[in-house]
Short mmCIF file of C-alpha atoms in Angstrom, two decimals:
data_model
loop_
_atom_site.label_atom_id
_atom_site.label_comp_id
_atom_site.label_asym_id
_atom_site.label_seq_id
_atom_site.Cartn_x
_atom_site.Cartn_y
_atom_site.Cartn_z
CA UNK R 192 67.77 138.00 153.34
CA UNK R 193 68.53 134.70 155.17
CA UNK R 194 64.89 132.99 154.00
CA UNK R 195 65.66 133.70 150.45
CA UNK R 196 69.57 132.55 150.70
CA UNK R 197 67.68 129.39 152.20
CA UNK R 198 65.29 129.31 149.11
CA UNK R 199 68.24 129.93 146.74
CA UNK R 200 70.12 126.67 148.36
CA UNK R 201 67.09 124.49 147.93
CA UNK R 202 66.87 125.57 144.44
CA UNK R 203 70.67 125.24 143.55
CA UNK R 204 70.77 121.70 145.22
CA UNK R 205 67.50 120.30 143.57
CA UNK R 206 68.77 121.40 140.25
CA UNK R 207 72.05 120.00 140.46
CA UNK R 208 70.62 116.72 141.24
CA UNK R 209 68.69 116.87 137.94
CA UNK R 210 71.00 118.32 135.76
CA UNK R 211 70.42 117.42 132.02
CA UNK R 212 74.17 116.64 131.63
CA UNK R 213 73.96 114.01 134.34
CA UNK R 214 70.77 112.42 132.99
CA UNK R 215 72.26 111.94 129.46
CA UNK R 216 75.54 110.44 131.14
CA UNK R 217 73.49 107.87 132.66
CA UNK R 218 71.62 106.86 130.02
CA UNK R 219 74.46 106.64 127.47
CA UNK R 220 77.38 105.45 129.51
CA UNK R 221 78.26 101.95 128.44
CA UNK R 222 76.00 102.01 125.82
CA UNK R 223 77.21 100.06 122.65
CA UNK R 224 75.53 101.13 119.27
CA UNK R 225 76.77 98.68 116.59
CA UNK R 226 79.14 99.48 113.65
CA UNK R 227 76.91 101.81 111.89
CA UNK R 228 76.64 105.79 111.85
CA UNK R 229 75.64 107.72 114.55
CA UNK R 230 73.84 110.84 114.27
CA UNK R 231 72.28 112.83 117.20
CA UNK R 232 69.42 115.16 117.32
CA UNK R 233 68.87 117.19 120.22
CA UNK R 234 65.29 119.61 120.67
CA UNK R 235 63.81 121.33 123.61
CA UNK R 236 65.21 124.17 126.11
CA UNK R 237 67.60 121.69 127.84
CA UNK R 238 68.96 120.39 124.26
CA UNK R 239 72.22 122.30 124.39
CA UNK R 240 73.21 120.78 127.69
CA UNK R 241 71.95 117.42 126.53
CA UNK R 242 73.75 117.75 123.48
CA UNK R 243 76.88 118.81 124.88
CA UNK R 244 77.00 115.96 126.97
CA UNK R 245 75.93 113.61 124.47
CA UNK R 246 78.85 114.56 122.31
CA UNK R 247 81.46 114.20 125.02
CA UNK R 248 79.91 110.66 125.75
CA UNK R 249 80.09 109.54 121.90
CA UNK R 250 83.22 111.17 120.83
CA UNK R 251 84.52 110.04 117.55
CA UNK R 252 81.61 107.71 117.12
CA UNK R 253 79.51 110.34 116.42
CA UNK R 254 79.25 111.34 112.89
CA UNK R 255 76.99 114.91 112.97
CA UNK R 256 74.09 116.05 114.92
CA UNK R 257 71.87 119.00 115.35
CA UNK R 258 70.51 121.11 118.37
CA UNK R 259 67.09 122.72 118.24
CA UNK R 260 66.99 125.07 121.20
CA UNK R 261 65.16 128.39 122.39
CA UNK R 262 66.76 131.52 121.80
CA UNK R 263 69.45 132.49 124.35
CA UNK R 264 69.74 128.73 125.55
CA UNK R 265 72.87 128.28 123.56
CA UNK R 266 76.12 128.43 124.98
CA UNK R 267 78.62 127.64 122.52
CA UNK R 268 79.96 125.46 119.95
CA UNK R 269 79.57 121.70 120.13
CA UNK R 270 81.85 119.72 117.92
CA UNK R 271 79.89 117.97 115.06
CA UNK R 272 77.09 119.50 115.75
CA UNK R 273 74.97 122.50 114.07
CA UNK R 274 73.30 124.58 116.58
CA UNK R 275 69.99 126.33 115.59
CA UNK R 276 67.73 128.53 118.15
CA UNK R 277 64.25 128.84 117.45
CA UNK R 278 60.72 130.34 118.87
CA UNK R 279 58.95 129.27 121.94
CA UNK R 280 56.23 128.75 123.15
CA UNK R 281 54.99 129.96 119.46
CA UNK R 282 57.16 127.89 116.68
CA UNK R 283 59.02 130.42 114.10
CA UNK R 284 60.49 130.16 110.87
CA UNK R 285 63.93 128.98 112.52
CA UNK R 286 61.98 126.02 114.20
CA UNK R 287 60.74 125.02 110.73
CA UNK R 288 64.43 125.33 109.22
CA UNK R 289 65.96 123.64 112.20
CA UNK R 290 63.29 120.60 112.03
CA UNK R 291 64.02 120.38 107.98
CA UNK R 292 67.86 120.15 108.46
CA UNK R 293 67.10 117.43 111.20
CA UNK R 294 64.74 115.31 108.69
CA UNK R 295 67.48 115.36 106.35
CA UNK R 296 70.15 114.28 108.60
CA UNK R 297 68.10 111.17 109.28
CA UNK R 298 67.22 110.70 105.74
CA UNK R 299 68.82 107.23 103.64
CA UNK R 300 70.08 105.87 106.81
CA UNK R 301 70.90 102.02 107.11
CA UNK R 302 69.53 99.47 109.60
CA UNK R 303 72.90 99.40 111.09
CA UNK R 304 72.80 103.18 112.06
CA UNK R 305 71.42 104.99 115.28
CA UNK R 306 69.85 108.12 115.67
CA UNK R 307 70.53 109.48 119.17
CA UNK R 308 67.24 111.54 120.12
CA UNK R 309 67.66 113.73 123.06
CA UNK R 310 64.19 115.20 124.13
CA UNK R 311 63.62 117.91 126.83
CA UNK R 312 60.74 120.01 127.55
CA UNK R 313 59.50 122.98 124.82
CA UNK R 314 60.30 120.68 121.98
CA UNK R 315 56.65 120.87 120.88
CA UNK R 316 57.28 124.22 119.82
CA UNK R 317 61.08 124.17 118.72
CA UNK R 318 60.70 120.74 116.62
CA UNK R 319 57.85 121.62 113.88
CA UNK R 320 57.32 120.75 110.47
CA UNK R 321 53.64 121.67 109.95
CA UNK R 322 51.19 120.45 107.80
CA UNK R 323 49.15 123.66 107.78
CA UNK R 324 50.85 127.19 106.87
CA UNK R 325 52.80 128.74 109.69
CA UNK R 326 50.30 131.70 109.96
CA UNK R 327 47.75 129.34 111.09
CA UNK R 328 49.91 127.24 113.20
CA UNK R 329 50.93 130.29 115.01
CA UNK R 330 47.37 131.38 115.45
CA UNK R 331 46.27 127.70 116.37
CA UNK R 332 49.25 127.43 118.92
CA UNK R 333 48.19 130.96 120.43
CA UNK R 334 44.62 129.89 120.98
CA UNK R 335 45.63 126.91 122.59
CA UNK R 336 47.80 128.55 124.99
CA UNK R 337 45.39 131.39 125.81
CA UNK R 338 42.27 129.01 126.49
CA UNK R 339 43.83 127.42 129.43
CA UNK R 340 44.26 123.88 127.75
CA UNK R 341 46.88 121.84 129.41
CA UNK R 342 50.08 120.43 128.09
CA UNK R 343 48.66 117.13 127.03
CA UNK R 344 45.58 118.73 125.36
CA UNK R 345 47.68 121.00 123.44
CA UNK R 346 50.13 118.10 122.17
CA UNK R 347 47.07 116.00 121.36
CA UNK R 348 46.13 118.64 118.84
CA UNK R 349 49.82 119.15 117.73
CA UNK R 350 50.78 115.75 116.76
CA UNK R 351 47.97 115.60 114.52
CA UNK R 352 49.09 118.83 112.37
CA UNK R 353 52.74 117.94 112.06
CA UNK R 354 55.07 115.69 110.11
CA UNK R 355 57.15 114.84 112.80
CA UNK R 356 55.12 114.53 115.90
CA UNK R 357 53.13 111.39 117.24
CA UNK R 358 55.79 109.25 116.04
CA UNK R 359 56.15 110.39 112.62
CA UNK R 360 60.05 111.47 113.37
CA UNK R 361 60.67 107.75 114.28
CA UNK R 362 59.40 106.50 111.05
CA UNK R 363 61.52 109.05 109.03
CA UNK R 364 64.62 107.79 110.81
CA UNK R 365 63.83 103.82 109.70
CA UNK R 366 65.11 101.48 108.87
CA UNK R 367 67.94 102.95 111.60
CA UNK R 368 67.14 102.41 115.27
CA UNK R 369 66.28 105.54 117.58
CA UNK R 370 67.66 105.69 120.84
CA UNK R 371 65.45 108.37 122.74
CA UNK R 372 66.70 110.03 125.79
CA UNK R 373 64.05 111.94 127.61
CA UNK R 374 63.77 114.69 130.34
CA UNK R 375 60.16 114.70 131.49
CA UNK R 376 58.21 118.04 131.73
CA UNK R 377 54.66 116.35 132.24
CA UNK R 378 53.22 114.46 134.74
CA UNK R 379 53.10 110.98 134.79
CA UNK R 380 56.29 110.71 132.15
CA UNK R 381 53.68 109.98 129.03
CA UNK R 382 56.41 109.16 126.36
CA UNK R 383 53.60 110.05 123.74
CA UNK R 384 52.96 113.59 124.85
CA UNK R 385 56.24 114.59 125.85
CA UNK R 386 57.49 116.97 123.05
CA UNK R 387 54.12 115.60 121.46
CA UNK R 388 55.71 112.18 121.01
CA UNK R 389 58.05 112.58 117.93
CA UNK R 390 59.67 109.08 118.68
CA UNK R 391 56.36 107.53 120.58
CA UNK R 392 53.48 105.76 119.17
CA UNK R 393 50.47 107.59 119.78
CA UNK R 394 47.80 106.60 122.65
CA UNK R 395 45.32 109.83 121.95
CA UNK R 396 42.69 109.40 119.47
CA UNK R 397 41.13 111.62 116.71
CA UNK R 398 37.93 111.82 119.01
CA UNK R 399 40.00 113.20 121.62
CA UNK R 400 41.31 116.00 119.45
CA UNK R 401 38.03 116.93 118.51
CA UNK R 402 36.56 116.73 122.09
CA UNK R 403 39.55 119.36 122.89
CA UNK R 404 38.54 121.43 120.19
CA UNK R 405 35.02 121.50 121.32
CA UNK R 406 35.86 121.66 125.03
CA UNK R 407 37.40 125.21 124.64
CA UNK R 408 35.22 126.30 121.67
CA UNK R 409 38.49 127.01 119.29
CA UNK R 410 37.46 127.98 115.90
CA UNK R 411 39.51 125.86 113.07
CA UNK R 412 39.72 125.47 109.06
CA UNK R 413 38.69 122.74 107.17
CA UNK R 414 42.36 121.93 106.71
CA UNK R 415 42.76 121.46 110.10
CA UNK R 416 39.75 119.65 111.03
CA UNK R 417 40.71 117.30 108.21
CA UNK R 418 44.10 116.56 109.62
CA UNK R 419 42.40 116.10 113.18
CA UNK R 420 40.46 113.15 111.56
CA UNK R 421 43.55 111.41 110.34
CA UNK R 422 44.80 108.71 112.78
CA UNK R 423 48.48 108.77 114.22
CA UNK R 424 51.12 105.82 114.25
CA UNK R 425 49.73 103.49 116.84
CA UNK R 426 53.03 101.25 116.69
CA UNK R 427 56.77 101.63 115.96
CA UNK R 428 59.51 98.70 116.08
CA UNK R 429 62.29 101.17 115.96
CA UNK R 430 62.79 102.91 118.83
CA UNK R 431 64.07 102.34 122.32
CA UNK R 432 63.35 104.84 125.25
CA UNK R 433 64.75 105.94 128.44
CA UNK R 434 63.38 108.52 130.54
CA UNK R 435 65.67 110.22 132.67
CA UNK R 436 64.68 113.05 135.12
CA UNK R 437 61.24 113.93 135.83
CA UNK R 438 59.25 116.24 138.40
CA UNK R 439 58.87 113.27 140.66
CA UNK R 440 62.96 113.45 140.82
CA UNK R 441 63.30 117.25 141.57
CA UNK R 442 60.27 116.85 144.26
CA UNK R 443 62.73 114.05 145.93
CA UNK R 444 65.66 116.25 145.21
CA UNK R 445 63.93 119.43 146.89
CA UNK R 446 62.80 117.21 149.76
CA UNK R 447 66.46 115.93 150.69
CA UNK R 448 67.84 119.59 150.98
CA UNK R 449 65.09 120.68 152.95
CA UNK R 450 65.36 117.92 155.47
CA UNK R 451 69.24 118.63 155.75
CA UNK R 452 67.80 122.26 156.32
CA UNK R 453 66.01 120.94 159.40
CA UNK R 454 62.50 120.54 157.96
CA UNK R 455 60.12 117.77 158.77
CA UNK R 456 59.34 117.19 155.04
CA UNK R 457 56.44 115.94 153.22
CA UNK R 458 55.71 115.53 149.60
CA UNK R 459 52.07 115.81 149.41
CA UNK R 460 51.87 115.08 145.76
CA UNK R 461 53.53 115.13 142.11
CA UNK R 462 50.55 114.83 140.38
CA UNK R 463 48.72 118.25 140.87
CA UNK R 464 46.74 120.01 137.73
CA UNK R 465 45.24 123.30 138.22
CA UNK R 466 45.36 126.89 137.19
CA UNK R 467 48.46 128.86 138.54
CA UNK R 468 45.80 131.07 140.41
CA UNK R 469 44.26 128.40 142.26
CA UNK R 470 47.61 126.94 143.13
CA UNK R 471 48.86 130.27 144.63
CA UNK R 472 45.73 130.44 146.95
CA UNK R 473 46.09 126.84 147.60
CA UNK R 474 49.54 127.45 148.94
CA UNK R 475 48.37 130.53 150.75
CA UNK R 476 45.88 128.73 152.72
CA UNK R 477 48.19 125.84 153.84
CA UNK R 478 50.92 128.90 155.08
CA UNK R 479 47.90 130.13 157.06
CA UNK R 480 46.87 126.93 158.32
CA UNK R 481 50.40 126.49 159.80
CA UNK R 482 51.31 129.74 160.64
CA UNK R 483 51.17 129.10 164.48
CA UNK R 484 52.52 125.53 164.45
CA UNK R 485 55.43 124.72 166.41
CA UNK R 486 57.10 122.25 164.03
CA UNK R 487 59.69 123.21 161.18
CA UNK R 488 57.69 121.51 158.46
CA UNK R 489 58.20 121.35 154.30
CA UNK R 490 55.55 120.53 152.20
CA UNK R 491 56.51 119.67 148.75
CA UNK R 492 54.01 119.73 145.77
CA UNK R 493 54.59 118.34 142.12
CA UNK R 494 52.38 118.93 139.17
CA UNK R 495 51.28 121.00 136.22
CA UNK R 496 49.77 124.60 136.32
CA UNK R 497 48.34 126.27 133.43
CA UNK R 498 47.18 130.11 132.92
CA UNK R 499 43.94 131.16 131.24
CA UNK R 500 44.68 134.29 129.36
CA UNK R 501 41.97 136.99 129.99
CA UNK R 502 44.35 140.15 129.45
CA UNK R 503 47.32 141.19 127.42
CA UNK R 504 50.07 141.83 130.17
CA UNK R 505 53.16 140.48 130.85
CA UNK R 506 54.25 137.29 133.10
CA UNK R 507 54.17 133.58 133.37
CA UNK R 508 52.65 130.66 135.17
CA UNK R 509 55.26 130.89 138.24
CA UNK R 510 54.70 134.56 138.37
CA UNK R 511 51.20 134.64 138.58
CA UNK R 512 51.06 131.66 141.31
CA UNK R 513 53.48 133.56 143.39
CA UNK R 514 51.31 137.02 143.08
CA UNK R 515 47.91 134.94 143.40
CA UNK R 516 49.47 133.63 146.78
CA UNK R 517 50.24 137.42 148.21
CA UNK R 518 46.97 138.47 149.36
CA UNK R 519 46.49 135.01 151.18
CA UNK R 520 49.56 135.45 153.12
CA UNK R 521 49.45 139.25 153.89
CA UNK R 522 50.46 140.31 157.37
CA UNK R 523 52.22 136.67 158.17
CA UNK R 524 55.57 137.47 159.54
CA UNK R 525 58.64 135.77 158.07
CA UNK R 526 56.38 134.07 155.12
CA UNK R 527 57.71 133.68 151.66
CA UNK R 528 55.97 131.84 148.66
CA UNK R 529 57.92 131.43 145.44
CA UNK R 530 57.56 129.57 142.34
CA UNK R 531 60.53 129.18 139.82
CA UNK R 532 61.15 127.44 136.47
CA UNK R 533 63.98 125.22 136.48
CA UNK R 534 64.92 126.11 132.49
CA UNK R 535 65.12 129.90 133.91
CA UNK R 536 62.55 131.07 131.80
CA UNK R 537 58.66 131.55 133.19
CA UNK R 538 56.41 132.61 129.90
CA UNK R 539 57.95 135.30 127.41
CA UNK R 540 59.91 136.83 130.01
CA UNK R 541 63.40 137.09 131.57
CA UNK R 542 62.55 135.95 134.88
CA UNK R 543 62.37 132.46 136.25
CA UNK R 544 59.63 132.96 138.38
CA UNK R 545 58.29 134.73 141.45
CA UNK R 546 58.39 135.26 145.21
CA UNK R 547 56.10 137.13 147.57
CA UNK R 548 55.94 137.57 151.44
CA UNK R 549 53.60 138.92 154.05
CA UNK R 550 54.46 142.36 153.45
CA UNK R 551 54.25 141.90 149.42
CA UNK R 552 50.38 142.76 148.94
CA UNK R 553 51.01 145.98 151.30
CA UNK R 554 53.55 147.10 148.91
CA UNK R 555 51.81 146.88 145.95
CA UNK R 556 48.97 148.66 147.61
CA UNK R 557 50.94 151.46 148.48
CA UNK R 558 52.26 151.83 144.78
CA UNK R 559 48.72 151.93 143.67
CA UNK R 560 48.71 148.18 142.33
CA UNK R 561 45.51 146.15 142.72
CA UNK R 562 46.54 142.35 142.78
CA UNK R 563 43.07 141.22 141.46
CA UNK R 564 43.09 143.70 138.42
CA UNK R 565 46.96 142.73 137.78
CA UNK R 566 46.07 138.86 137.68
CA UNK R 567 42.89 139.94 135.30
CA UNK R 568 45.51 141.40 133.09
CA UNK R 569 47.69 138.82 133.19
CA UNK R 570 50.33 141.23 134.26
CA UNK R 571 52.07 139.73 137.06
CA UNK R 572 55.63 140.47 135.98
CA UNK R 573 56.00 144.51 136.43
CA UNK R 574 53.95 144.09 139.80
CA UNK R 575 56.96 141.74 141.07
CA UNK R 576 59.42 143.57 139.45
CA UNK R 577 58.08 146.82 141.48
CA UNK R 578 58.48 145.28 144.78
CA UNK R 579 61.74 143.12 144.00
CA UNK R 580 59.79 139.60 143.80
CA UNK R 581 61.25 138.57 140.32
CA UNK R 582 63.25 135.30 140.60
CA UNK R 583 66.41 134.22 138.40
CA UNK R 584 67.83 131.04 137.65
CA UNK R 585 71.24 130.83 135.53
CA UNK R 586 70.96 128.65 132.52
CA UNK R 587 74.11 126.79 134.02
CA UNK R 588 71.80 125.49 136.46
CA UNK R 589 69.04 124.51 133.65
CA UNK R 590 66.91 121.31 134.40
CA UNK R 591 64.05 119.64 132.83
CA UNK R 592 61.28 122.14 132.03
CA UNK R 593 59.84 121.84 135.53
CA UNK R 594 58.56 124.22 138.10
CA UNK R 595 59.03 124.29 141.51
CA UNK R 596 56.87 126.31 144.26
CA UNK R 597 58.20 127.05 147.58
CA UNK R 598 57.07 128.49 150.67
CA UNK R 599 59.22 128.98 153.76
CA UNK R 600 58.70 130.22 156.98
CA UNK R 601 61.21 131.28 159.52
CA UNK R 602 61.10 130.66 163.27
CA UNK R 603 64.26 132.17 165.23
CA UNK R 604 66.96 130.65 163.17
CA UNK R 605 64.77 127.86 161.72
CA UNK R 606 62.87 128.34 158.22
CA UNK R 607 59.55 127.07 157.16
CA UNK R 608 59.36 126.04 153.72
CA UNK R 609 56.17 125.59 151.12
CA UNK R 610 57.47 124.17 147.85
CA UNK R 611 55.67 123.55 144.64
CA UNK R 612 57.54 121.97 141.41
CA UNK R 613 55.30 122.60 138.58
CA UNK R 614 54.99 120.43 139.13
CA UNK R 615 55.10 122.12 142.43
CA UNK R 616 57.35 122.13 145.72
CA UNK R 617 55.73 123.76 148.90
CA UNK R 618 58.05 123.63 151.95
CA UNK R 619 57.27 125.49 155.30
CA UNK R 620 58.32 125.81 158.57
CA UNK R 621 55.59 126.12 161.32
CA UNK R 622 55.02 128.83 163.93
CA UNK R 623 55.91 132.01 162.14
CA UNK R 624 55.72 130.89 158.56
CA UNK R 625 58.03 132.08 156.39
CA UNK R 626 58.32 131.03 152.77
CA UNK R 627 61.01 130.43 150.17
CA UNK R 628 61.87 129.97 146.58
CA UNK R 629 62.31 127.06 144.45
CA UNK R 630 61.57 125.76 140.76
#
């Protein structure tokens, strides 16, 4: 029990340091926006928290606003703002309706006016005005999700079939100024890719978009092909952007907590890109290497993992990563590996991630569950649920849309941890390798 309690402490402290509220307050505090009208548009899974803080900071200066977030992520009314909950990771009619209202809100603004644009992970699905039919958009989104395309590749396509992505929303706001506050969920914080860059000129090209379609052999209509050949805006003169909150910041926050618990902490990278299963295998291999060490060490890894869908099961990238690590640490005493999403949701499930230990593989075997077959079906959720391996994160602690993967080991009263932030955090105490959980 102590290992999970320690893991929860790492999760809590890391997320508290990167809360959307704090990020928005840092970006707006002391800012002057002239005498014109101020309107606010907040999009993404952290939109409600960002907008609540934005409304508090702006006070009576805020004329009106709209918040577009994922179902279940709103936690009450926000003064002078309309709240719309919509579909994620696949846009739905509420995504389209909320975006339409946002477009209306910024229409006919003057040069003296300002649009406060708050952006967080999930914005690509939640903020959408498609240039193709909703049915075709849903089909194409599902194909991109299932083929294993990473977030940059997905957004390169998305921005070309949308009326608001790839800098197009900022153009709709003109001549008003746009002050964008961004919580980054993509490696390297590329502004034109976060939420598909609605307020940023696009660095990707038509050629790259077509290469992605060919790479994954995705079938598209003539209309989509035509749109992919139309170039996106390459310059904008009415936008100022502040990036606040990132994978790197979350890694550093997790490292600080690990150190306070007595670990020698190493951030291996905050740029890891691979499939979730591969990350799980990597973490378990590190656990085996240091299982007999005499030190308490925390390895932290940040990055972006993807899932190549081959089955019709239930799960998410964090759960798949954890389950993939289970067999590699089978038999190791006092070892845990966990992966969790800071927004409280992992894929289309009610779990934030998963945690496994040295006995997890044996427990699944006793229940007649084969890890390899489960992974082929992408069905990690029921398997982890059966052995108490699902993780929950309160939405009140929601941060930017990141994932943290932790492994911890306990030696006597010390804990070894392995953290992966999805970007990943790996943390481990060596000698008897125990693991922990973080997002």
